Short mmCIF file of C-alpha atoms and ligand atoms in Angstrom, two decimals:
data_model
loop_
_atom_site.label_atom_id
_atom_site.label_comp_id
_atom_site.label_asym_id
_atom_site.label_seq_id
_atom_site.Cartn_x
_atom_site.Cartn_y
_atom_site.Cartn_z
CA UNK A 1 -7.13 34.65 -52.56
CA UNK A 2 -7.94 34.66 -49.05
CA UNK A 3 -5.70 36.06 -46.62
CA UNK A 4 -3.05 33.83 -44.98
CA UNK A 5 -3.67 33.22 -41.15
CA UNK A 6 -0.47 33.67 -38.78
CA UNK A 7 0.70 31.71 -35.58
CA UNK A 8 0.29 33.90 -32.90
CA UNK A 9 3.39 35.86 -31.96
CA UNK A 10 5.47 33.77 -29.75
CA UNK A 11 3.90 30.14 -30.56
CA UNK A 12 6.08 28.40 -32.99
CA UNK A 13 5.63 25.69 -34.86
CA UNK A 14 7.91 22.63 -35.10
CA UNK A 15 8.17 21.63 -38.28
CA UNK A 16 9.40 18.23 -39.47
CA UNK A 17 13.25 19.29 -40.41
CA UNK A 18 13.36 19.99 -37.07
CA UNK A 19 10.53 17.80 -35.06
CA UNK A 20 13.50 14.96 -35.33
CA UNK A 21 15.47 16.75 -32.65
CA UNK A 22 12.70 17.00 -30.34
CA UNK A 23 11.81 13.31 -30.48
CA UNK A 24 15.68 12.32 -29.74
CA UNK A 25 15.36 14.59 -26.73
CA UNK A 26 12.31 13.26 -25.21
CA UNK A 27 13.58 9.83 -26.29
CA UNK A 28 16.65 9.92 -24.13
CA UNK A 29 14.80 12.09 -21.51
CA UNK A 30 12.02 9.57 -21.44
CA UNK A 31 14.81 6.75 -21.09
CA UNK A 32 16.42 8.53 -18.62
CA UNK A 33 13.30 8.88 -16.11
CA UNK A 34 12.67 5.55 -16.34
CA UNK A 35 16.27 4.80 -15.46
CA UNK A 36 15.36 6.47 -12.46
CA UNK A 37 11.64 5.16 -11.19
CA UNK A 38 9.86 8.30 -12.27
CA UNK A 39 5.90 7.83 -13.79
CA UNK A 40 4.00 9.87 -15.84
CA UNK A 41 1.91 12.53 -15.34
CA UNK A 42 -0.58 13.95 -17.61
CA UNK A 43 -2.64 17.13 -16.47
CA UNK A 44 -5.11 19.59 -17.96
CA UNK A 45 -3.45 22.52 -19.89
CA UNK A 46 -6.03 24.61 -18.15
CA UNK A 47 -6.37 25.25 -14.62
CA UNK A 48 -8.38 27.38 -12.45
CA UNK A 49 -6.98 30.40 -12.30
CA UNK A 50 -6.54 30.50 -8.06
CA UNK A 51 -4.56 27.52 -8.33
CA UNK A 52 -1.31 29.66 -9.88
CA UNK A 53 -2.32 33.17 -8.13
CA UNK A 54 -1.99 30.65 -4.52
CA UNK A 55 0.70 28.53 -5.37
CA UNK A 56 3.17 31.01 -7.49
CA UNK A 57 2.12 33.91 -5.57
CA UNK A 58 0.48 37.23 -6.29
CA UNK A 59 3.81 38.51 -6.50
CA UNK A 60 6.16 37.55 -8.96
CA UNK A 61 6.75 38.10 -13.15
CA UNK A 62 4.27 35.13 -13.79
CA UNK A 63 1.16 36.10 -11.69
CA UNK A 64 1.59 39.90 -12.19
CA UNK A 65 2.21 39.64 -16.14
CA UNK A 66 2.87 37.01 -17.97
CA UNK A 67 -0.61 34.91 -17.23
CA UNK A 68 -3.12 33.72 -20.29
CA UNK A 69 -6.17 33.86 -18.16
CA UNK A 70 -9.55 34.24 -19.65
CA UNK A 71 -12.98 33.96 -18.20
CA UNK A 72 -15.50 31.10 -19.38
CA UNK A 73 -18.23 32.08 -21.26
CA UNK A 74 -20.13 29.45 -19.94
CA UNK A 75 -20.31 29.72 -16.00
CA UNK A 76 -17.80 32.89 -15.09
CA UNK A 77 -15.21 30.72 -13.84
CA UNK A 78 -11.64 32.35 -14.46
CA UNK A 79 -9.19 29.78 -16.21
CA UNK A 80 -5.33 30.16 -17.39
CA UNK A 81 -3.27 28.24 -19.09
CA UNK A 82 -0.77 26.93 -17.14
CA UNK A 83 2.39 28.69 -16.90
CA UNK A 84 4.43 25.65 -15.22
CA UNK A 85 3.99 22.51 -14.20
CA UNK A 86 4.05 22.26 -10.27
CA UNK A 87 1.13 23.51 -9.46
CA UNK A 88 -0.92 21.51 -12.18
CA UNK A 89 1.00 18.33 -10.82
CA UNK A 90 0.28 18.99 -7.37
CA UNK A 91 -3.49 19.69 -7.54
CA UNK A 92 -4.03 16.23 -8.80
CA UNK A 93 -1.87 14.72 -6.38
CA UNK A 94 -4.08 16.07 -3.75
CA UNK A 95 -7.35 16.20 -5.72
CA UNK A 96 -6.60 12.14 -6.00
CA UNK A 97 -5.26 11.13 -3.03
CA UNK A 98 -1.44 10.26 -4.74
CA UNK A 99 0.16 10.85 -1.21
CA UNK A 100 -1.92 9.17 0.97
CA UNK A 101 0.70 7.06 2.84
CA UNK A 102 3.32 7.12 0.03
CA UNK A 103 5.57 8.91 -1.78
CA UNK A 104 5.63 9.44 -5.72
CA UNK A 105 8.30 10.37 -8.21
CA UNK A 106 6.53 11.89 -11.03
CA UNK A 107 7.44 13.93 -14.50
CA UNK A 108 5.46 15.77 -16.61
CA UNK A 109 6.26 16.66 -19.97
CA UNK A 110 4.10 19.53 -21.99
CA UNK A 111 3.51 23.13 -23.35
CA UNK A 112 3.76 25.85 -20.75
CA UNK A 113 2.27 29.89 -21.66
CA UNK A 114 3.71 32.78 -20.74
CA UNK A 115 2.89 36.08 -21.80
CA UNK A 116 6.64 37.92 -22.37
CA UNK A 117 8.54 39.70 -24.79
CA UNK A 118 9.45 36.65 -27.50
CA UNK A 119 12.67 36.38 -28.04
CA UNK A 120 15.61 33.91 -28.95
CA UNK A 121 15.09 30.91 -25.99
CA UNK A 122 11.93 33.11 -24.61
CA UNK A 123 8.53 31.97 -25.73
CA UNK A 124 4.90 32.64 -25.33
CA UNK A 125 4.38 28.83 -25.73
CA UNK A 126 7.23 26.91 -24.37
CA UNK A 127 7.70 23.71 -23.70
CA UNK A 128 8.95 21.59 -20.42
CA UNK A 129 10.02 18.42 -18.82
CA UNK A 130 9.44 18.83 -15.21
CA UNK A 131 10.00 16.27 -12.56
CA UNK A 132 8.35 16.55 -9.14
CA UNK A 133 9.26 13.91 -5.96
CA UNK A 134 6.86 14.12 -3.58
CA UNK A 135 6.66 13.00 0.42
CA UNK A 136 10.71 13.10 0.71
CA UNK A 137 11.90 15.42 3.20
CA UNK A 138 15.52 15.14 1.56
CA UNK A 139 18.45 15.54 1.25
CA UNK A 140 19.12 12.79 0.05
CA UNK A 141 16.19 13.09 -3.01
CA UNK A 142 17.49 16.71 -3.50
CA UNK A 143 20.85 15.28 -4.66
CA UNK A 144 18.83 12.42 -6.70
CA UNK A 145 17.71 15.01 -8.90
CA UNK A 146 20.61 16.67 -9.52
CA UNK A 147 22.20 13.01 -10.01
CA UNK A 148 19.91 12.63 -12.69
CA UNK A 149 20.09 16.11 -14.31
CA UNK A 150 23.74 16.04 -14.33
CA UNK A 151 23.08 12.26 -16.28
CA UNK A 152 21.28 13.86 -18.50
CA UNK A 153 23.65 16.28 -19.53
CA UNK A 154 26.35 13.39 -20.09
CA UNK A 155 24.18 11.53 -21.86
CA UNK A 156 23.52 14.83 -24.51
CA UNK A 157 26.95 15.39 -24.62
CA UNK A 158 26.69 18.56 -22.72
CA UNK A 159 28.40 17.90 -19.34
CA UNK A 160 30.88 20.67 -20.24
CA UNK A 161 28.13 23.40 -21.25
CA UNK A 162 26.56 23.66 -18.44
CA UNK A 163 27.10 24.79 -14.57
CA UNK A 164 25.39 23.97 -11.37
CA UNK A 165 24.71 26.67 -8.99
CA UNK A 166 22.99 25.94 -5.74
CA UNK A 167 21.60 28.01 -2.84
CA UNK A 168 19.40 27.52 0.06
CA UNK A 169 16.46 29.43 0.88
CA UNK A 170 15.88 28.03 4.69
CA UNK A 171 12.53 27.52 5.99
CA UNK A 172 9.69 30.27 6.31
CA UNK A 173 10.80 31.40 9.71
CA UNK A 174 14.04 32.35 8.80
CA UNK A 175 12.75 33.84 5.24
CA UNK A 176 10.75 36.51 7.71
CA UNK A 177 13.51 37.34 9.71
CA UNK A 178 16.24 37.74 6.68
CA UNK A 179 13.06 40.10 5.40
CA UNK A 180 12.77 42.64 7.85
CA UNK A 181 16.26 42.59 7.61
CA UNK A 182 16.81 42.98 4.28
CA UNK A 183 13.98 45.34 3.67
CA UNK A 184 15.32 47.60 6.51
CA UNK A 185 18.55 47.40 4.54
CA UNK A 186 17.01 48.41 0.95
CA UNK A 187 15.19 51.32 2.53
CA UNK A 188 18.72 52.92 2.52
CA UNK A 189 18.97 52.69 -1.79
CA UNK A 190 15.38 54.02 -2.52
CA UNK A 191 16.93 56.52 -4.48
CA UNK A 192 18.73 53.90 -7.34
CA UNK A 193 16.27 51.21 -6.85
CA UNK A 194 14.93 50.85 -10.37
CA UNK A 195 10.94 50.52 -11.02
CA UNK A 196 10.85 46.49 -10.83
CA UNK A 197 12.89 47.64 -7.05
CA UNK A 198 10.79 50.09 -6.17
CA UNK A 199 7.92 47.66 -6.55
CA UNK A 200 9.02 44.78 -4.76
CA UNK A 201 10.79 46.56 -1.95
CA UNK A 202 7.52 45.51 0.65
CA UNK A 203 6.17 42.75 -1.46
CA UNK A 204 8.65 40.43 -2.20
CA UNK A 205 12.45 41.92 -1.10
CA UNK A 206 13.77 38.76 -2.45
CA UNK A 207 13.20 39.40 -5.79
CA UNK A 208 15.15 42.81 -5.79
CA UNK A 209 18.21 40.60 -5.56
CA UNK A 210 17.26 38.88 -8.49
CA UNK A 211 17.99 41.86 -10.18
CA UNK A 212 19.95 42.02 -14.01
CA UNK A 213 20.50 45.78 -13.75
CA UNK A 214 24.21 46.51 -13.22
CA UNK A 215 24.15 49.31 -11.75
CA UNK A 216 22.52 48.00 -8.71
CA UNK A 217 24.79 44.85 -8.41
CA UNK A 218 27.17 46.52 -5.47
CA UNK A 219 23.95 47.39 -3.38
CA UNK A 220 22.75 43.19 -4.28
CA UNK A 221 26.77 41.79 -2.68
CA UNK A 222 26.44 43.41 0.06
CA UNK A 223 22.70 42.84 1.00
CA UNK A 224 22.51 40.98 4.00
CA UNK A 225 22.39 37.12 3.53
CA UNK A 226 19.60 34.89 3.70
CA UNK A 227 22.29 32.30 4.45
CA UNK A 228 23.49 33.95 7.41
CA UNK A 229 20.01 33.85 9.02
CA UNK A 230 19.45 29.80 8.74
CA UNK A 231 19.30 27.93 11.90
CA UNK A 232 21.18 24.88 12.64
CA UNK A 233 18.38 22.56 11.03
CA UNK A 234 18.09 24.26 8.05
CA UNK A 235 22.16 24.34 7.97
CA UNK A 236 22.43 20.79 8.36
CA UNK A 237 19.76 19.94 5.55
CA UNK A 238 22.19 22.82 2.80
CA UNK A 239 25.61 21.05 4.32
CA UNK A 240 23.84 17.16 4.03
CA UNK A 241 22.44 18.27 0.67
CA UNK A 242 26.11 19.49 -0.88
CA UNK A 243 28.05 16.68 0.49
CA UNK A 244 26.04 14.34 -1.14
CA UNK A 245 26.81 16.24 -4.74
CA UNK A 246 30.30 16.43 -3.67
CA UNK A 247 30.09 12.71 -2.94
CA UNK A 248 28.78 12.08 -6.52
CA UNK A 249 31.74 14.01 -8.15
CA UNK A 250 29.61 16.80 -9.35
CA UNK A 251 30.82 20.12 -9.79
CA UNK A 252 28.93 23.10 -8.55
CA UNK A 253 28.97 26.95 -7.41
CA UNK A 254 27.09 27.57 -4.36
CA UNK A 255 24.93 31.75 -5.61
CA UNK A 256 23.66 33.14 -2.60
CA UNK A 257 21.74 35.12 -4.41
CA UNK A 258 20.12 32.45 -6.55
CA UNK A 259 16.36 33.37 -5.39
CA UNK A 260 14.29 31.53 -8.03
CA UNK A 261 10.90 33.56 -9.29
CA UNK A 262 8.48 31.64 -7.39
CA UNK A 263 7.08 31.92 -3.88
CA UNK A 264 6.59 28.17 -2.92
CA UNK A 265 10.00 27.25 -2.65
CA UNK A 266 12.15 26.99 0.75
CA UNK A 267 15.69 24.83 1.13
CA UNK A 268 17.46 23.53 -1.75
CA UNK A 269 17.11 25.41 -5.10
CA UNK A 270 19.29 25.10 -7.86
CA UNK A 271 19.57 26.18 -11.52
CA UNK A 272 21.25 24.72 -14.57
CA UNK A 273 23.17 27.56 -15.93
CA UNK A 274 24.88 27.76 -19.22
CA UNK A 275 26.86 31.04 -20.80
CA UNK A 276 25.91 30.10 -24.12
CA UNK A 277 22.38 31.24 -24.75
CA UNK A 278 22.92 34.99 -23.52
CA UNK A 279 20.25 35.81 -21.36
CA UNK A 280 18.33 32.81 -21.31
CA UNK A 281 21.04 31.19 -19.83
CA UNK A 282 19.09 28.91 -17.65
CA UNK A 283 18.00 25.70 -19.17
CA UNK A 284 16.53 24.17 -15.64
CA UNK A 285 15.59 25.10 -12.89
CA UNK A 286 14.12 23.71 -9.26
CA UNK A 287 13.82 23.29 -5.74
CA UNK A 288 11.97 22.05 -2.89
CA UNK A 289 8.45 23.44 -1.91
CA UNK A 290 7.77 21.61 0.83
CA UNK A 291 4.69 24.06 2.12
CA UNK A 292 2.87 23.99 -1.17
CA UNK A 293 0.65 21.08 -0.59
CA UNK A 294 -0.73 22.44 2.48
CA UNK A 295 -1.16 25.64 0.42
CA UNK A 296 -3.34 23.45 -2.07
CA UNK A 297 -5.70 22.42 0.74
CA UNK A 298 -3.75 18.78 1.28
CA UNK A 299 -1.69 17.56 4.35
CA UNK A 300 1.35 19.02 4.63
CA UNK A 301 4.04 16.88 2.46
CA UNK A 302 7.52 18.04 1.57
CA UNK A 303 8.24 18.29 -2.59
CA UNK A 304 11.02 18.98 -4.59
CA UNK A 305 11.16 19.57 -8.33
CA UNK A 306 12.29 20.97 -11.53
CA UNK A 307 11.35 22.57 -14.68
CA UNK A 308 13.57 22.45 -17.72
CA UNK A 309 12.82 24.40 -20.60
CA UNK A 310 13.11 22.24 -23.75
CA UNK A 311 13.63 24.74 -26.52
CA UNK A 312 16.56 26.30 -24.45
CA UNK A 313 18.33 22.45 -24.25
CA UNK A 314 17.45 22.13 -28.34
CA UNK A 315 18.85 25.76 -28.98
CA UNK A 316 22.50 24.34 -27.00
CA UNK A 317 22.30 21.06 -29.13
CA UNK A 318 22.28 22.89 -31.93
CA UNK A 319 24.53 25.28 -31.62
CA UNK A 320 27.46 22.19 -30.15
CA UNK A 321 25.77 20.32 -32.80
CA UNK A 322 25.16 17.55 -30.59
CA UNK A 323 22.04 16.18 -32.81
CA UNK A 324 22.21 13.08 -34.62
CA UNK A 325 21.54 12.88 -38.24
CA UNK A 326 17.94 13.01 -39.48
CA UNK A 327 15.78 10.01 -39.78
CA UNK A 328 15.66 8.32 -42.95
CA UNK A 329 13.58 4.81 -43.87
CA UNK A 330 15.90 2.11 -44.95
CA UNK A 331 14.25 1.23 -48.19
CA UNK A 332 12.91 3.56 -50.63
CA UNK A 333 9.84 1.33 -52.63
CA UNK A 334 10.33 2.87 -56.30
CA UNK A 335 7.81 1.42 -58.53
CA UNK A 336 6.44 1.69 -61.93
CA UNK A 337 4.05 -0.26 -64.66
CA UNK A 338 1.64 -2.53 -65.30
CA UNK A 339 0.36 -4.32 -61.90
CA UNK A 340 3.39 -2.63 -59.90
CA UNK A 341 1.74 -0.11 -57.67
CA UNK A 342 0.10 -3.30 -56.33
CA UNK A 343 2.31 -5.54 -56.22
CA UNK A 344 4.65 -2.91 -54.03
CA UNK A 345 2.05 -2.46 -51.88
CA UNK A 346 2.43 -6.12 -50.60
CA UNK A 347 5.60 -5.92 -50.68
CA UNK A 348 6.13 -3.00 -48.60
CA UNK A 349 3.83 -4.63 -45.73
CA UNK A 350 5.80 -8.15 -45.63
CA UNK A 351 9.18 -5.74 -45.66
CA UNK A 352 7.56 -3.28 -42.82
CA UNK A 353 6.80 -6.97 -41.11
CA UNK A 354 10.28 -8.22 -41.41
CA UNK A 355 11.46 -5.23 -39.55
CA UNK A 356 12.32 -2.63 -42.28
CA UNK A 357 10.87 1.17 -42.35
CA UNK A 358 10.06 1.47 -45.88
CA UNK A 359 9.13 4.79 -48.37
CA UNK A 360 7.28 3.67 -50.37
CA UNK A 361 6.89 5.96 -53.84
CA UNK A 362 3.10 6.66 -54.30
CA UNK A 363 1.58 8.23 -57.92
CA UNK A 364 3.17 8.95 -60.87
CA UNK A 365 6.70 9.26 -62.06
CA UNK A 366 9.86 7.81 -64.00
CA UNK A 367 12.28 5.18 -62.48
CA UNK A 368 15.20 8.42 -62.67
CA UNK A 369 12.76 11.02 -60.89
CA UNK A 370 11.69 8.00 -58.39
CA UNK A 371 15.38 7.12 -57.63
CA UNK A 372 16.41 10.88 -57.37
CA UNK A 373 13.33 10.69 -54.60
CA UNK A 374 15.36 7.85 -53.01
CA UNK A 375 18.86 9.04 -52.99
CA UNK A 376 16.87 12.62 -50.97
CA UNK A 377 15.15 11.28 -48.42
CA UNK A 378 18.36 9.02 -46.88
CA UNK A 379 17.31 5.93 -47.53
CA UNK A 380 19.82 2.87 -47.47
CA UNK A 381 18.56 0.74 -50.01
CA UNK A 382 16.10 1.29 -52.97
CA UNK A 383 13.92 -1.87 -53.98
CA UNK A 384 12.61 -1.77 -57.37
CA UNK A 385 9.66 -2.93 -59.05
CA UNK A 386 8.96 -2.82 -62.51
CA UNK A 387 6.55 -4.76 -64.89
CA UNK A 388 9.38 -7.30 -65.55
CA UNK A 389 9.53 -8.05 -62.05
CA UNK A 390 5.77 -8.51 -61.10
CA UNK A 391 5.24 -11.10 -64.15
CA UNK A 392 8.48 -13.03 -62.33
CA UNK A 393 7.66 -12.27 -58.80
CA UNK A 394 11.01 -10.96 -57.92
CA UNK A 395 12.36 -6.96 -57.01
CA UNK A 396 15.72 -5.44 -57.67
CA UNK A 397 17.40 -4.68 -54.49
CA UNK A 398 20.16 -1.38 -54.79
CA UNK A 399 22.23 -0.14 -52.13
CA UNK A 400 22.60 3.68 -51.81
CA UNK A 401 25.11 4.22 -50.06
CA UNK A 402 27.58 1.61 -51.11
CA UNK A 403 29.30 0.49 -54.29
CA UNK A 404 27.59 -3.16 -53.81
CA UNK A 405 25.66 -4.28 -57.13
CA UNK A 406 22.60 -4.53 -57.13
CA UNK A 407 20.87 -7.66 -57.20
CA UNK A 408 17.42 -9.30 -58.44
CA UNK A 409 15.56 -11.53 -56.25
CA UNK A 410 12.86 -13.15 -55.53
CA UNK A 411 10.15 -11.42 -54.01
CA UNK A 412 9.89 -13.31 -50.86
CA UNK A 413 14.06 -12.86 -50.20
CA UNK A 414 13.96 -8.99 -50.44
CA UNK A 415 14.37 -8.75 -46.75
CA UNK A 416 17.01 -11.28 -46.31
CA UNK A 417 18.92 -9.96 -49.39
CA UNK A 418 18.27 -6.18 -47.52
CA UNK A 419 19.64 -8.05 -44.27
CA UNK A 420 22.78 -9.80 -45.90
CA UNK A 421 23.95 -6.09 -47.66
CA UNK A 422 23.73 -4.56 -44.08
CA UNK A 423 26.37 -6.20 -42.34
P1 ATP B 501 13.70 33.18 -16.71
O1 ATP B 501 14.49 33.77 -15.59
O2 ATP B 501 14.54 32.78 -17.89
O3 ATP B 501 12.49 33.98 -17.08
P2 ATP B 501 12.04 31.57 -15.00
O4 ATP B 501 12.65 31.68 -13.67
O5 ATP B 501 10.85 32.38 -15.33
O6 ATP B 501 13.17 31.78 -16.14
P3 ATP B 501 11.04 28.92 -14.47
O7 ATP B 501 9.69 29.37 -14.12
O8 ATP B 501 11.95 28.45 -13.41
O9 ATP B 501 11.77 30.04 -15.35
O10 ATP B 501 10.93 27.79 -15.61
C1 ATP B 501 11.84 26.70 -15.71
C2 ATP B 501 12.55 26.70 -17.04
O11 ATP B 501 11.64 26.84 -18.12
C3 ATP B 501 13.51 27.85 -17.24
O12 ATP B 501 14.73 27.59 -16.63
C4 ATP B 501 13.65 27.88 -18.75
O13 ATP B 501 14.53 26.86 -19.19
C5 ATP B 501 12.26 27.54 -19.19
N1 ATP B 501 11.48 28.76 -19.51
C6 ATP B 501 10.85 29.59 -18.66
N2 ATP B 501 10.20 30.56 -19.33
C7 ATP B 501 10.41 30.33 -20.65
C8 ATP B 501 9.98 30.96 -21.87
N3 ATP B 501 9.17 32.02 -21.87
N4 ATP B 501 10.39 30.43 -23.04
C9 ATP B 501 11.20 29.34 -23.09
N5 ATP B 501 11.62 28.71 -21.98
C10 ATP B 501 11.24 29.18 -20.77
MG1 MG B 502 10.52 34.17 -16.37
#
C-alpha cells in the first residue's frame, strides 16, 4: 500500500461532525453584519509580500517569524500568504478606488497563516471574521463596533465569558515622545530584560510591555504611560470613545498596557478577552489605523477594525456547550423492491419541492438495516416505499420521534401527511 499523506502540522481539517458548528457561527455572524450595514469583501489569499512587511511592520511576531512567504517561480516576485486581513482589505480599497468620496463598512471572512508553535486555539491555518470601517474618524464608529461585538456575544450566549478591555494608543506624535521616554526608562532593566526585551528595546519599546514573562511584570506597572503623554485631542477622542460604551451599558476594563502586535494602529484598541482558553485568551481583537492607507500609497483616510479568530470562539462554544444540536434531514427515504428505487426518486424531488430536506437511502439493503439508517442520522420522519406501494401509488409515512402511527397514503399527500404530524 502506498503511504498515507498527512495535513501539514498546524492545518486542520474540519470534518463534518464538526463543520455544523462552523456554519451556525458564520450563520449568525453573517446575520449579524447585515444587521449592521456591513458588505462583503473577498480578497486574494496571496499578497505581495511588501504589502504585510509595510503595513504590519518589520518589527513585530508576524513579519519577523511567523510569515509563509515564498518566491514565484515564474517572475521572482516574493508572495505570502496573508497573515490577517487588514492589509489585504485595504490594498483593494485603494487599488479600486472604494474611498473615493465615501466611506465603507466592510467584513471579510477567510483562512489566515501563521507560522507558530501549534497548539490548543493557536494555528498555522486559522481562520477569521474581520470587519474593517473605513473614512470614519470616530468615536462614534469605534463604539459601533464594539456595539456589535458585544451583540454578538449575546446572541452566542457568551455575554458572560468574555471581557472588554480597552486602551488608547494616541496619535504618532505622542507615540514618539512616550518612546524616548520609555526607552530611556528600559535602559535602566537591561540586565532582566529577557531575549524578546533585549530585542525590541530600540525597535519597537512597545512591545516589551506586551510581555507574558512574570518576572518582568513590576518593571511593565511602573513603565511610564503612553496615556500620560496624550494631548488634549487625543484625550477627548479615548474619553468620547468610553462614554459612548458606557452609554450603551457595556462593561469594560480600561489595560494601559494593552499594546496590540501590530504597528498600524493609533487611538482606540481593544481586545475581547476571555479566561477560559488559557493562553489564547483573546478571541478578537482591533483598533483604529487611521495612517495605514497613506502607508498603502492612498489618501490619507482614518480606519478602524477587528480580527476575531474563529476557532478560538468555536473552542468557548464548546466547552459552555453553547452549540445547537446537529443537523438532521426531516425525512429519511427508505426504499426497497421492484420499481422502488425509482419511484423514490420522484418522490424525494416533489418532497424536496414541498419544502422538506430529505435522505434519501441509495443501494442495497433490508427495510430493518434501512430504518436503523433512519433512526442514526436524526431524521423526523421515515417515508417508506416498498413494491406494495409503487403498484398503489401511495408511501408509508412513520414518525421517529413520536409514538404517532404510522400511516399509508397516497403518494401525492406525503408532504401534507409529513406537515399535519409536525404540529
Ligand atoms: P496572540 O496574542 O494570541 O498571538 P495576535 O495579537 O497575534 O494574537 P491578531 O493578529 O490580533 O492576534 O489576530 C486577531 C485574532 O485572531 C486573535 O485575537 C485570535 O483570536 C486570532 N488568532 C491570531 N493568531 C491565531 C492563530 N495562530 N491561531 C488561531 N487564532 C489566531
Ligand atoms: Mg500572535
Amino acid at each position: 500500500m502506498a503511504q498515507k499523506i498527512q495535513a501539514v502540522r498546524g492545518m486542520n481539517d474540519v470534518l463534518p461532525a464538526e463543520s455544523y458548528q462552523w456554519e451556525y457561527f458564520e450563520s449568525v455572524m453573517r446575520g449579524l453584519l447585515a444587521d449592521y450595514g456591513y458588505q462583503n469583501i473577498r480578497t486574494p489569499i496571496v499578497e505581495q509580500t511588501p504589502l504585510f512587511v509595510r503595513s504590519i511592520g518589520e518589527v513585530t511576531d508576524i513579519v519577523e517569524k511567523e510569515m509563509y512567504s515564498f518566491t514565484d517561480s515564474l517572475n521572482g516576485e516574493s508572495l505570502t500568504l496573508r497573515p490577517e486581513g487588514t492589509a489585504g482589505t485595504l490594498r483593494a480599497a485603494v487599488e479600486h478606488n472604494l474611498l473615493y468620496n465615501a466611506t465603507q463598512r466592510l467584513w471579510y471572512q477567510g483562512a489566515m497563516f501563521r507560522h507558530e508553535r501549534p497548539q490548543k486555539g493557536r494555528y498555522r491555518q486559522f481562520h477569521q471574521f474581520g470587519v474593517e470601517a473605513l473614512g470614519f474618524a470616530g468615536p462614534d464608529i469605534d463604539a459601533e463596533l464594539i456595539a456589535l461585538t458585544a451583540d454578538l456575544w449575546r446572541r452566542l450566549g457568551l455575554a458572560d465569558s468574555v471581557e472588554l478591555q480597552i486602551n488608547t494608543l494616541g496619535n504618532r506624535e505622542e507615540r514618539a515622545a512616550h518612546r524616548v521616554a520609555l526607552i530611556a526608562y528600559l535602559e535602566g532593566f537591561q540586565s532582566i530584560l529577557d531575549e524578546d526585551g533585549k530585542r525590541r528595546l530600540y525597535s519597537n519599546p512597545l512591545r516589551v510591555l506586551d510581555t507574558k514573562n512574570p518576572a518582568l511584570q513590576e518593571m511593565c506597572d511602573a513603565a511610564p504611560r503612553l496615556l500620560d503623554y496624550l494631548g488634549s485631542e487625543s484625550r477627548a477622542q479615548y474619553e468620547g470613545w468610553k462614554a459612548m460604551i458606557a452609554a450603551l451599558g457595556i462593561p469594560f476594563r480600561e489595560n494601559p498596557r494593552l499594546v496590540r502586535g501590530l504597528d498600524y494602529y493609533n487611538h482606540s484598541v481593544f481586545e475581547w478577552v476571555t479566561t477560559e482558553l488559557g493562553a489564547q485568551g483573546t478571541v478578537c481583537a482591533g483598533g483604529r489605523y487611521d495612517g495605514l492607507t497613506e502607508q498603502l500609497g492612498g489618501k490619507p483616510a482614518p480606519g478602524i477594525g477587528f480580527g476575531m479568530g474563529i476557532e478560538r470562539v468555536l473552542l468557548l462554544l464548546q466547552d459552555k456547550q453553547l452549540l445547537p444540536a446537529a443537523p438532521a434531514p426531516d425525512v429519511y427515504l427508505v426504499q426497497q423492491g421492484e420499481g422502488a428505487p425509482v419511484y423514490a426518486l420522484t418522490l424525494a424531488q416533489a418532497l424536496r419541492r414541498a419544502g422538506l430536506s430529505v435522505l434519501q437511502h441509495c443501494g442495497d439493503g433490508s427495510f430493518k438495516s434501512q430504518m436503523k439508517k433512519a433512526d442514526a442520522c436524526g431524521a423526523a420522519f421515515a417515508v417508506i416505499v416498498g413494491e406494495n406501494e409503487v403498484s398503489a401509488a401511495t408511501a408509508i409515512v412513520k414518525s421517529l420521534r413520536s409514538e404517532a402511527e404510522q400511516q399509508t397514503v397516497a403518494v401525492a399527500g406525503v408532504a401534507d401527511a409529513i406537515a399535519a404530524l409536525k404540529v
